[in-house]
Amino acid sequence: MDFKIARRGSAVIVKIIKFTIMSQKHLLLSPKNWSRIAVLWQRLQQSFRLMVGVPDYETYVQHMKAHHPDLTPMDAKTFYRHCIDARYPSAGGNMKKCPC
């Protein structure tokens, strides 16, 4: 693949996104749509976290409330530490090998 074609392709994508935003700015800047934009942003963050293997804390809390109301859910820091330890186990808390 020629690098020049790839650079042009990314420039075209940027132009398409810019054109779309500029043509829809009356919708984006409307206070009625801010909640929709906030939800979209939260969903994007959740998707990116799941792509790199980090589970969503809010989903965990909702699951705990729905299915295990008698148990107290972990706090966010403990939850993420648990997920990291489950994905990259290390004996005694020190990682001897790169998880890659």
PDB file of C-alpha atoms in Angstrom, residues 60-69 71 73:
ATOM      1  CA  TYR A  60     -20.666  -4.172  37.203  1.00  0.00           C
ATOM      2  CA  VAL A  61     -22.486  -2.050  39.808  1.00  0.00           C
ATOM      3  CA  GLN A  62     -25.822  -2.472  38.008  1.00  0.00           C
ATOM      4  CA  HIS A  63     -25.249  -6.248  37.844  1.00  0.00           C
ATOM      5  CA  MET A  64     -24.451  -6.389  41.562  1.00  0.00           C
ATOM      6  CA  LYS A  65     -27.590  -4.428  42.456  1.00  0.00           C
ATOM      7  CA  ALA A  66     -29.808  -6.569  40.236  1.00  0.00           C
ATOM      8  CA  HIS A  67     -28.411 -10.036  40.956  1.00  0.00           C
ATOM      9  CA  HIS A  68     -26.587  -9.762  44.293  1.00  0.00           C
ATOM     10  CA  PRO A  69     -28.386  -7.136  46.411  1.00  0.00           C
ATOM     11  CA  LEU A  71     -23.427  -8.111  48.670  1.00  0.00           C
ATOM     12  CA  PRO A  73     -19.951  -4.015  45.284  1.00  0.00           C
TER      13      PRO A  73
END
